[in-house]
XYZ file of C-alpha atoms in Angstrom:
730
model
C 77.901 48.807 134.124
C 75.572 51.538 135.427
C 71.931 52.524 135.417
C 70.220 55.905 135.474
C 67.884 56.528 138.422
C 66.282 59.928 138.958
C 69.138 61.878 137.405
C 71.816 59.922 139.289
C 74.186 57.287 137.939
C 74.307 54.204 140.126
C 76.518 51.184 139.825
C 74.781 47.811 139.698
C 76.195 47.036 143.146
C 74.698 50.260 144.484
C 71.358 49.430 142.870
C 71.286 46.173 144.820
C 70.805 48.209 148.000
C 68.868 51.089 146.445
C 65.387 50.695 147.906
C 64.305 53.975 146.323
C 64.014 52.140 143.012
C 60.973 50.372 144.448
C 59.213 53.668 145.252
C 56.627 55.053 142.845
C 55.788 58.530 144.202
C 52.954 58.826 141.664
C 50.843 56.332 143.634
C 48.019 58.366 145.153
C 48.509 61.472 143.002
C 45.213 60.666 141.284
C 41.803 59.602 142.543
C 41.285 60.812 146.110
C 44.833 60.025 147.290
C 45.857 63.689 147.768
C 49.551 62.779 148.158
C 52.474 65.169 147.787
C 54.628 64.812 144.683
C 58.062 66.385 144.691
C 61.410 66.327 146.503
C 61.858 65.887 150.235
C 63.777 63.864 152.804
C 62.248 61.702 155.552
C 60.256 63.789 158.050
C 61.554 66.985 156.435
C 60.200 70.480 157.046
C 60.571 71.234 153.331
C 58.423 69.443 150.752
C 59.513 71.085 147.504
C 57.393 70.337 144.467
C 55.039 71.495 141.737
C 51.935 73.423 142.729
C 48.824 73.610 140.558
C 45.825 75.943 140.805
C 43.362 74.734 143.440
C 40.415 73.311 141.515
C 38.621 71.432 144.265
C 38.934 68.860 147.015
C 41.345 66.593 145.134
C 43.970 69.369 144.976
C 44.574 69.399 148.744
C 48.268 68.593 148.268
C 48.564 71.203 145.528
C 48.905 68.566 142.806
C 46.569 66.158 141.014
C 47.368 63.761 138.190
C 44.452 65.035 136.101
C 45.953 68.529 135.809
C 48.578 69.936 133.431
C 49.024 73.506 134.713
C 51.675 74.746 137.161
C 51.680 78.019 139.084
C 54.992 77.464 140.854
C 57.350 75.195 142.713
C 56.425 75.694 146.360
C 58.468 74.634 149.349
C 55.763 73.265 151.616
C 52.910 70.883 150.860
C 50.671 68.490 152.763
C 50.334 64.824 151.837
C 47.042 62.997 151.844
C 45.005 65.446 153.907
C 41.334 66.293 153.437
C 41.995 70.039 153.638
C 44.447 72.080 151.581
C 47.015 74.483 153.009
C 50.635 75.695 152.638
C 52.263 76.144 149.202
C 54.664 78.678 150.668
C 57.455 80.510 148.810
C 56.963 79.507 145.170
C 59.384 79.986 142.258
C 58.438 79.631 138.582
C 60.441 80.267 135.391
C 58.450 82.604 133.124
C 58.788 83.868 129.563
C 57.395 87.348 130.259
C 56.672 89.543 133.272
C 52.940 88.953 132.866
C 53.080 85.148 132.834
C 51.672 83.530 135.979
C 51.410 79.856 135.036
C 52.710 77.299 132.585
C 51.662 73.973 131.143
C 53.488 70.669 131.442
C 53.114 67.012 130.540
C 53.374 64.078 132.940
C 55.492 62.395 130.298
C 58.105 65.110 130.870
C 58.269 64.484 134.643
C 60.829 62.376 136.477
C 60.382 61.713 140.173
C 62.044 59.536 142.785
C 62.565 59.962 146.538
C 64.472 63.214 147.040
C 64.366 64.271 143.375
C 61.829 65.843 141.009
C 62.311 67.072 137.441
C 60.076 68.406 134.693
C 60.656 69.871 131.230
C 58.706 73.063 130.627
C 57.815 74.356 127.185
C 57.098 78.016 127.886
C 59.732 79.032 128.744
C 62.076 76.303 127.494
C 63.529 75.201 130.842
C 64.463 71.894 132.449
C 63.600 72.115 136.171
C 65.196 69.891 138.812
C 64.460 69.920 142.544
C 65.955 68.292 145.623
C 65.975 69.037 149.343
C 67.461 68.691 152.787
C 65.281 68.836 155.921
C 65.006 72.629 155.946
C 66.343 73.695 152.527
C 65.056 73.281 148.997
C 67.541 73.244 146.121
C 66.615 74.076 142.516
C 68.513 73.651 139.254
C 67.198 75.373 136.127
C 68.785 74.517 132.774
C 67.660 76.989 130.132
C 67.282 76.166 126.453
C 70.001 77.196 124.016
C 67.570 79.649 122.398
C 67.454 81.852 125.511
C 69.906 84.636 126.314
C 68.275 85.888 129.525
C 65.767 84.522 131.976
C 62.935 85.585 134.254
C 61.866 83.908 137.482
C 58.642 84.560 139.357
C 58.890 84.738 143.155
C 55.311 84.389 144.358
C 54.389 84.994 147.989
C 50.705 85.427 147.182
C 49.676 81.943 146.097
C 48.590 79.275 148.555
C 46.833 75.918 148.441
C 43.218 75.302 149.383
C 42.217 77.324 152.424
C 45.556 79.157 152.605
C 45.384 82.945 152.226
C 48.353 85.281 152.503
C 47.858 88.000 155.133
C 51.242 89.745 155.134
C 54.504 89.282 153.279
C 57.743 90.955 152.359
C 60.678 90.310 150.038
C 63.999 92.140 150.150
C 67.050 91.913 147.911
C 69.941 91.804 150.345
C 72.694 91.470 147.747
C 73.180 90.613 144.092
C 72.568 86.936 144.864
C 70.390 86.889 148.003
C 66.679 87.595 148.458
C 64.984 87.129 151.817
C 61.615 87.768 153.378
C 58.581 86.235 154.999
C 55.047 85.123 154.312
C 52.290 85.091 156.928
C 49.059 83.338 156.067
C 45.801 82.097 157.485
C 43.787 79.060 156.542
C 43.683 75.683 158.156
C 46.643 76.921 160.183
C 45.243 80.247 161.367
C 48.574 81.996 161.953
C 51.250 80.398 159.858
C 54.651 82.061 159.526
C 57.263 81.228 156.893
C 60.560 83.093 156.803
C 62.921 82.432 153.905
C 66.264 83.204 152.388
C 66.910 82.448 148.710
C 70.485 82.362 147.459
C 71.193 82.317 143.715
C 74.294 81.006 141.983
C 74.515 84.133 139.803
C 73.440 87.774 140.195
C 69.745 88.510 139.859
C 67.727 91.723 139.765
C 64.502 91.752 141.778
C 61.641 93.828 140.411
C 58.552 93.952 142.615
C 55.632 93.653 140.239
C 52.855 93.673 142.822
C 54.176 95.259 145.993
C 55.847 92.621 148.132
C 53.555 89.800 147.004
C 55.033 89.029 143.566
C 58.560 89.633 142.374
C 60.210 89.025 139.020
C 63.869 88.089 139.097
C 65.840 88.746 135.927
C 69.261 87.358 135.127
C 71.786 87.245 132.307
C 74.497 84.803 131.255
C 72.351 81.677 131.586
C 74.405 79.307 129.491
C 75.208 77.433 132.679
C 72.383 76.061 134.880
C 71.008 78.401 137.504
C 71.096 77.005 141.052
C 68.874 78.337 143.829
C 68.915 77.387 147.518
C 65.855 78.348 149.574
C 65.945 77.816 153.335
C 62.884 78.120 155.542
C 62.221 78.861 159.187
C 59.063 79.510 161.191
C 61.074 81.743 163.559
C 63.096 84.332 161.614
C 65.062 85.162 158.487
C 68.224 84.870 160.585
C 67.316 81.279 161.478
C 66.565 80.525 157.839
C 70.105 81.705 157.028
C 71.486 79.504 159.800
C 69.553 76.511 158.451
C 71.041 77.180 155.024
C 74.571 77.520 156.371
C 74.389 74.303 158.393
C 72.462 72.069 156.011
C 73.518 73.165 152.526
C 76.663 75.315 152.482
C 77.837 74.219 149.009
C 76.375 74.240 145.496
C 76.698 70.566 144.577
C 73.260 69.606 143.284
C 74.120 65.975 142.502
C 75.648 65.551 145.953
C 72.442 66.872 147.523
C 70.337 64.472 145.455
C 72.612 61.606 146.501
C 72.351 62.605 150.167
C 68.555 62.728 149.933
C 68.514 59.324 148.249
C 70.770 57.905 150.940
C 68.523 59.322 153.674
C 65.556 57.593 152.076
C 67.469 54.353 151.647
C 68.369 54.298 155.323
C 64.709 54.644 156.263
C 63.274 52.329 153.608
C 65.747 49.546 154.443
C 64.466 49.396 158.029
C 62.071 46.744 156.717
C 63.402 44.220 154.217
C 60.778 42.117 152.484
C 60.467 39.074 150.261
C 57.116 39.037 148.402
C 55.244 35.829 147.689
C 56.175 34.203 144.402
C 52.556 33.828 143.273
C 51.036 37.120 144.439
C 51.220 40.557 142.849
C 49.621 43.867 143.559
C 48.937 45.115 140.060
C 45.728 45.048 138.068
C 47.620 44.493 134.836
C 51.077 43.154 135.547
C 52.150 39.777 136.883
C 55.509 41.169 137.993
C 55.960 40.369 141.679
C 57.999 43.562 142.058
C 54.701 45.445 142.118
C 54.229 44.371 145.731
C 57.670 45.766 146.430
C 56.646 49.031 144.792
C 53.378 49.230 146.705
C 55.096 48.315 149.986
C 58.088 50.649 149.709
C 55.951 53.475 148.354
C 53.800 52.990 151.449
C 56.966 53.221 153.556
C 57.894 56.409 151.681
C 54.460 57.941 152.243
C 54.464 56.978 155.914
C 57.644 59.018 156.477
C 56.635 62.287 154.841
C 55.296 63.327 158.254
C 55.386 64.119 161.114
C 57.573 66.941 159.838
C 60.509 68.477 161.665
C 59.383 71.856 163.017
C 62.435 73.418 164.590
C 65.580 75.092 163.329
C 69.106 73.738 163.558
C 69.637 75.785 166.735
C 66.641 74.135 168.432
C 64.317 77.140 168.184
C 60.709 76.634 167.103
C 57.403 78.479 166.967
C 55.267 77.203 169.818
C 51.534 76.624 170.003
C 51.325 79.830 172.066
C 52.739 81.870 169.196
C 56.036 82.415 171.013
C 59.532 81.289 170.093
C 60.882 78.457 172.239
C 64.186 76.637 172.308
C 64.402 72.969 173.166
C 66.969 70.193 173.335
C 64.727 67.890 171.305
C 63.389 67.663 167.759
C 59.996 69.341 167.616
C 57.485 67.972 165.097
C 54.372 69.200 163.307
C 51.811 67.933 160.761
C 50.198 65.734 163.390
C 47.092 64.273 161.742
C 46.253 62.366 164.884
C 42.633 61.325 164.233
C 44.089 59.379 161.338
C 47.513 58.350 162.532
C 46.889 57.120 166.089
C 45.349 53.999 164.550
C 48.305 52.522 162.633
C 50.934 55.108 161.688
C 52.090 55.747 165.256
C 51.959 52.054 166.285
C 54.124 51.348 163.216
C 56.574 54.086 164.188
C 56.967 52.620 167.687
C 58.199 49.444 165.997
C 60.551 50.841 163.366
C 61.483 54.250 164.797
C 61.879 53.755 168.546
C 64.655 56.357 168.591
C 62.186 59.102 167.569
C 59.620 58.443 170.276
C 61.288 60.591 172.944
C 61.043 63.563 170.582
C 57.406 62.750 169.784
C 56.645 62.593 173.507
C 58.394 65.898 174.188
C 56.609 67.515 171.245
C 53.266 66.471 172.706
C 54.133 67.584 176.227
C 55.439 70.957 175.082
C 52.310 71.519 172.999
C 50.310 70.754 176.140
C 52.314 73.306 178.126
C 51.887 75.920 175.402
C 48.167 75.538 174.642
C 46.735 73.775 177.691
C 45.830 70.521 175.975
C 47.402 67.768 173.943
C 47.437 68.208 170.160
C 44.312 67.348 168.199
C 45.467 68.145 164.633
C 48.575 70.304 164.832
C 49.883 72.168 161.815
C 52.813 74.604 161.739
C 52.494 75.536 165.401
C 48.712 75.885 165.153
C 45.969 73.836 166.745
C 43.339 73.303 164.063
C 40.996 71.229 166.305
C 40.210 69.268 163.174
C 38.218 66.026 163.478
C 36.724 64.636 166.675
C 37.847 63.123 169.963
C 41.162 63.392 171.813
C 43.487 61.589 169.384
C 46.677 62.850 171.009
C 45.861 60.792 174.109
C 46.171 57.327 172.498
C 49.555 58.217 170.984
C 51.016 59.433 174.272
C 49.404 56.609 176.275
C 50.818 54.066 173.838
C 54.332 55.324 174.529
C 53.799 55.067 178.283
C 52.239 51.602 178.148
C 54.897 50.259 175.788
C 57.622 51.280 178.216
C 59.190 54.086 176.218
C 58.985 56.471 179.165
C 61.001 53.969 181.215
C 63.850 54.632 178.782
C 63.593 58.418 178.886
C 65.519 60.587 181.305
C 63.514 61.656 184.357
C 61.085 58.864 183.453
C 59.143 59.098 186.697
C 58.582 62.822 186.221
C 57.686 62.385 182.576
C 55.174 59.624 183.291
C 53.284 61.806 185.733
C 53.507 64.815 183.457
C 52.165 62.686 180.597
C 49.284 61.460 182.736
C 48.378 64.978 183.836
C 48.451 66.123 180.205
C 46.085 63.311 179.244
C 43.765 63.815 182.200
C 43.598 67.585 181.766
C 42.898 67.250 178.042
C 40.092 64.781 178.774
C 38.470 67.026 181.398
C 38.127 70.262 179.422
C 34.734 71.794 178.680
C 35.348 72.225 174.965
C 34.311 70.266 171.864
C 31.380 68.541 173.560
C 33.204 67.320 176.658
C 31.106 69.501 178.952
C 28.005 67.610 177.817
C 29.886 64.337 178.121
C 30.601 65.022 181.773
C 27.022 66.132 182.420
C 25.086 63.402 180.612
C 27.582 60.557 180.361
C 27.302 60.793 176.571
C 26.908 63.527 173.951
C 23.229 64.374 173.248
C 22.299 65.419 169.723
C 19.867 68.144 170.831
C 22.139 70.364 172.920
C 23.525 73.614 171.545
C 25.873 73.131 168.614
C 25.791 69.342 168.886
C 26.565 67.289 165.779
C 28.479 64.101 164.990
C 27.733 63.134 168.589
C 28.067 59.349 168.323
C 31.402 59.624 166.526
C 32.681 62.189 169.015
C 31.550 60.086 171.955
C 33.171 56.916 170.641
C 36.464 58.706 170.028
C 36.356 60.265 173.498
C 35.553 56.842 174.978
C 38.565 55.098 173.469
C 40.809 57.973 174.554
C 39.343 57.752 178.075
C 40.197 54.045 178.115
C 43.783 55.000 177.308
C 43.846 57.462 180.216
C 42.503 54.693 182.450
C 45.231 52.269 181.413
C 47.963 54.795 182.204
C 46.259 55.546 185.537
C 46.302 51.828 186.292
C 50.000 51.607 185.448
C 50.729 54.526 187.790
C 48.543 53.180 190.609
C 45.955 55.964 190.389
C 42.906 53.881 191.340
C 40.304 56.650 191.467
C 41.281 57.990 188.052
C 41.384 54.460 186.663
C 37.813 53.807 187.718
C 36.497 57.201 186.569
C 37.930 56.985 183.065
C 37.071 53.295 182.732
C 33.450 54.189 183.419
C 33.550 56.979 180.846
C 35.076 54.636 178.267
C 31.896 52.536 178.333
C 29.589 55.292 177.077
C 29.169 53.351 173.812
C 26.866 51.007 175.727
C 24.281 53.786 176.105
C 24.113 54.263 172.336
C 23.501 50.573 171.623
C 20.020 49.588 170.467
C 19.509 45.834 171.074
C 16.528 45.750 168.728
C 18.705 46.067 165.631
C 22.298 46.092 166.902
C 23.288 49.645 165.914
C 24.805 52.506 167.870
C 22.433 55.463 167.631
C 22.318 59.092 168.648
C 20.595 59.996 171.916
C 18.722 63.107 172.969
C 19.340 64.828 176.284
C 16.346 62.838 177.594
C 17.876 59.542 176.533
C 15.595 59.068 173.543
C 17.028 57.451 170.395
C 17.074 59.452 167.206
C 14.156 58.851 164.887
C 13.748 58.325 162.048
C 16.879 56.216 161.788
C 18.605 55.029 158.623
C 21.841 53.027 159.183
C 23.037 53.853 155.653
C 22.489 57.586 155.777
C 25.501 59.854 156.133
C 25.612 63.619 156.133
C 28.866 65.539 156.201
C 27.166 68.528 157.826
C 24.495 67.341 160.255
C 24.514 63.785 161.484
C 25.510 61.572 164.397
C 28.629 60.367 162.618
C 31.819 61.813 161.164
C 32.407 60.841 157.548
C 30.484 57.623 158.017
C 27.219 55.940 158.953
C 25.878 53.620 161.628
C 27.020 50.527 159.753
C 30.631 51.710 159.970
C 30.614 53.328 163.418
C 28.875 50.537 165.323
C 32.240 48.744 165.454
C 34.323 51.697 166.671
C 34.919 50.203 170.104
C 38.519 48.985 169.655
C 39.276 49.404 173.349
C 36.512 47.077 174.568
C 35.664 44.620 171.796
C 34.469 41.941 174.199
C 32.215 44.481 175.901
C 30.667 45.263 172.526
C 30.187 41.557 171.821
C 28.304 41.140 175.104
C 25.795 43.811 174.083
C 24.663 41.545 171.243
C 23.877 38.781 173.724
C 26.202 36.172 172.252
C 29.192 35.782 169.944
C 26.901 34.186 167.377
C 24.597 37.205 167.216
C 27.592 39.524 167.088
C 29.211 37.630 164.213
C 25.942 37.368 162.287
C 25.597 41.139 162.385
C 29.300 41.632 161.752
C 29.306 39.276 158.746
C 26.510 41.301 157.162
C 28.646 44.455 157.249
C 30.643 43.160 154.282
C 27.566 42.228 152.241
C 24.892 44.903 152.688
C 24.513 47.849 150.375
C 22.411 50.973 150.579
C 22.139 54.621 149.631
C 24.347 56.867 151.782
C 22.500 59.957 150.575
C 23.479 63.013 148.558
C 25.289 64.658 151.479
C 27.594 61.711 152.191
C 31.272 62.573 152.487
C 33.521 61.515 149.584
C 35.809 60.103 152.283
C 33.461 57.100 152.500
C 35.253 55.104 149.828
C 36.884 51.751 149.238
C 33.683 49.887 150.034
C 33.264 46.169 150.641
C 29.595 46.104 151.531
C 29.520 48.931 154.073
C 33.113 48.411 155.209
C 34.852 51.609 154.042
C 38.601 51.109 153.799
C 39.039 54.595 152.358
C 38.399 56.173 155.760
C 40.102 55.604 159.083
C 37.244 54.590 161.446
C 37.066 51.280 159.548
C 40.752 50.427 159.669
C 40.659 48.136 162.708
C 37.477 46.338 161.708
C 38.827 43.351 159.762
C 40.867 42.287 162.785
C 37.824 42.098 165.078
C 37.311 38.515 163.882
C 40.359 37.568 165.967
C 38.480 38.641 169.093
C 35.672 36.142 168.486
C 37.902 33.252 167.455
C 37.241 33.433 163.706
C 40.453 34.861 162.253
C 39.920 32.971 158.979
C 37.046 35.311 158.083
C 39.344 38.277 158.549
C 42.022 36.587 156.426
C 39.775 36.506 153.349
C 38.860 40.155 153.707
C 42.400 41.258 154.482
C 43.689 39.657 151.296
C 40.831 41.195 149.318
C 41.527 44.647 150.741
C 45.259 44.513 150.067
C 44.606 43.195 146.566
C 41.791 45.558 145.562
C 42.500 48.786 147.475
C 46.244 49.256 146.796
C 47.790 49.470 143.311
C 51.009 50.486 141.635
C 49.221 53.295 139.822
C 48.468 56.993 140.218
C 44.991 56.094 141.574
C 46.449 53.332 143.721
C 44.785 54.329 147.011
C 41.124 53.856 147.909
C 40.964 57.098 149.879
C 43.080 59.951 151.238
C 46.575 58.918 152.251
C 45.928 60.918 155.444
C 49.533 61.704 156.327
C 50.698 58.087 156.340
C 47.777 56.222 157.888
C 46.515 54.519 154.727
C 50.045 53.360 153.953
C 50.808 52.312 157.531
C 47.756 50.026 157.468
C 49.169 48.334 154.377
C 52.693 48.011 155.770
C 51.508 46.358 158.971
C 48.865 44.208 157.289
C 51.262 43.044 154.578
C 53.458 41.734 157.403
C 50.420 40.178 159.095
C 50.252 42.542 162.101
C 47.876 45.250 163.330
C 47.309 47.006 166.666
C 43.541 47.158 167.208
C 43.406 48.484 170.767
C 44.392 52.155 170.631
C 47.287 51.776 173.066
C 49.255 49.061 174.799
C 50.962 47.060 172.081
C 48.724 44.082 171.345
C 49.208 43.354 167.629
C 46.685 41.014 166.020
C 47.998 38.420 163.548
C 46.326 38.579 160.148
C 47.208 37.092 156.763
C 50.572 38.367 155.495
C 51.142 38.735 151.760
C 54.919 38.439 152.154
C 57.087 35.375 152.380
C 59.314 37.267 154.769
C 59.618 40.687 156.390
C 62.470 41.689 158.686
C 62.167 44.864 160.755
C 64.905 46.698 162.569
C 63.315 47.301 165.973
C 66.092 49.218 167.719
C 69.148 48.419 169.819
C 70.586 46.417 166.920
C 67.747 43.868 167.049
C 65.519 42.610 164.266
C 62.140 40.916 164.228
C 61.158 38.699 161.310
C 57.728 37.524 160.237
C 58.307 34.501 158.024
C 55.676 32.480 156.207
C 55.865 29.012 154.713
C 53.577 27.612 152.007
C 52.162 31.112 151.467
C 50.239 31.888 148.281
C 47.144 33.585 146.902
C 45.192 30.455 147.861
C 46.965 29.591 151.119
C 45.707 32.547 153.122
C 44.938 30.882 156.472
C 47.386 30.504 159.346
C 47.651 26.810 160.248
C 50.123 27.057 163.089
C 52.748 29.463 164.392
C 56.186 29.326 165.928
C 57.725 32.148 167.961
C 61.490 31.782 168.100
C 61.112 28.103 167.250
C 58.502 27.317 169.897
C 54.781 26.619 169.246
C 52.694 29.769 169.511
C 48.898 29.524 169.578
C 47.724 33.106 170.177
C 46.241 35.152 167.336
C 48.082 38.221 168.612
C 51.586 39.116 169.725
C 52.754 41.711 172.243
C 54.916 44.692 171.373
C 57.431 43.527 173.984
C 57.893 40.223 172.127
C 58.549 42.084 168.892
C 60.849 44.585 170.602
C 63.046 41.790 171.965
C 63.715 40.607 168.432
C 63.320 37.133 167.007
C 61.189 35.310 164.440
C 57.476 34.645 164.144
C 56.925 31.838 161.650
C 53.454 31.372 160.210
C 52.610 28.187 158.354
C 49.875 28.894 155.827
C 47.280 26.672 154.178
C 44.209 26.700 151.900
C 41.635 25.872 154.582
C 40.743 27.518 157.913
C 42.382 25.922 160.954
C 41.880 26.090 164.694
C 44.659 28.669 165.047
C 43.536 31.418 167.419
C 40.077 29.976 167.916
C 40.296 29.001 171.585
C 39.303 31.699 174.053
C 42.686 31.623 175.753
C 44.338 32.394 172.410
C 42.192 35.378 171.433
C 43.163 39.000 172.025
């Protein structure tokens, strides 16, 4: 007996281990999810899929569920970002030389990890796509009514901010077309070189210079296959990528290889959902939690993307070609991903962390600072703070550098990269060094509280690495800087507020107000940002005068409501009171209850968030996916774990929605979180066992997880004293 899955026939035995059947790539293609839909492999350079006309913010990935028009099948897309870019090297079957777009129906689409298909009406063509890391493969099956075919090769179109600046296409032979596309946008100087090989002869007619070509072909009774390889270095490297990754023409084999690559990654965590809980608004099928969970896994591994060729060459942040003995990565959305996506990767992908570290250190060497938001070899400087510092510090503090070659050298190099990045005079840091905070009335100052808080938590990370390396002076300096949040605190009402260069608080003050253009906060308000002190929670508590006053204010966060104003960012979404799960600065907040010995309050809100903010539906995310962060939060929280402090490996214990989750944590070891008596009502941890022994702390160290073993959580319907004693709090 067999079943059909994404164009592939699978035996029932194969389906038993086919985790891709639990992935619904449509989750997040509607609403504000901004996710990529198409064919790719884990962490691949190529994301091959349908591209629609850019019609606004919700088309940042090039695709939105509300649309029914296609302008091509492009080879690179972003997933879940708040800015649109890429869309490079697009092909589209056309019925006439003047056609530039076509309509489609979602009912005619089929999509699964590594495979995308759609039936077009004009022209009558069945389109199938798959990919390797650096090569996209197309299969076009033309209707019986057609005797010849036309294909548009579009180097002009881009997504969002992307604008083509220079391009060229050349027909090298009857079956090979090559060229390049340079563009500017979010990535100011993006370069995409390509080679496209066709399974039958084509004739290239340049309709609009080198920007648009029409490929004509005869004898189309058999499907047309196209292989398109990319490189950011050269056409020659694109050819090498094609030769090494996809030398043959077996489409089904390529689909199967992509599916197997996804299965290997998805099976790193094996889960058993609760019998009585489901994640769907309409269905009682418990498999919905599987679909939400494994789709989250799928989304979390779209990026970082491989950004080097098979020969090790890559385009550096200095615009030069470099060659390394490591895998270089890009699409580093660090303001988002330092919070949960990278802490998740340290658990389930320890083997990739040496390459991540080298990527960061080489970017530092090439541009003089650690990455902020790196895209295709470009520093975009998008968002605030120094988010590359927590990621690199986390690797040092978790002991990864002890496993790397030349670990002593690398540790010091990593520290110098962090320190140098934190001491620059750009992006407000000059004012930070002068005033000890960022004033709102200096030249070009905006979002100053948000910037300061992000700099402060990064400075804390630098301090912790300095402490580990015995650098006492640096430890003290950066520890002092990490406490700048204290200057913004107003004890009269318990909010963090903007300060002038004279130390005066901003007036008038409205804790609900948020402006995307001119405010003290970034995509948020004072209600949300007052809690952005994940590195020194107990220090924040002390500012309130007592735990009781802190918790009274904190409790109100989830109840109050108010007008954010007409200029508020659409990123402020997924609201419970003023808690905004749709945007990253809130993601640690629910776990702060552990720090004051009241984890049961967090448990209620965690269950509510997982139940109400994640669905098995096209609008199944409460905000932008943000390159894996939204999904990583769910993956960790579903297992009952979350790293609040930005580096160091202290994972708070929450309220898991799974009966069991087993992670592969490297070196052949596994770590299992197992619950007993778990249900939609039994949401509170009663007691815990770590490897069979009583465990009373409401957090667990990365080192305990890394060693492998089992954390057993016994659940119940009423709050208990688990994690309430001061010695048991994080």
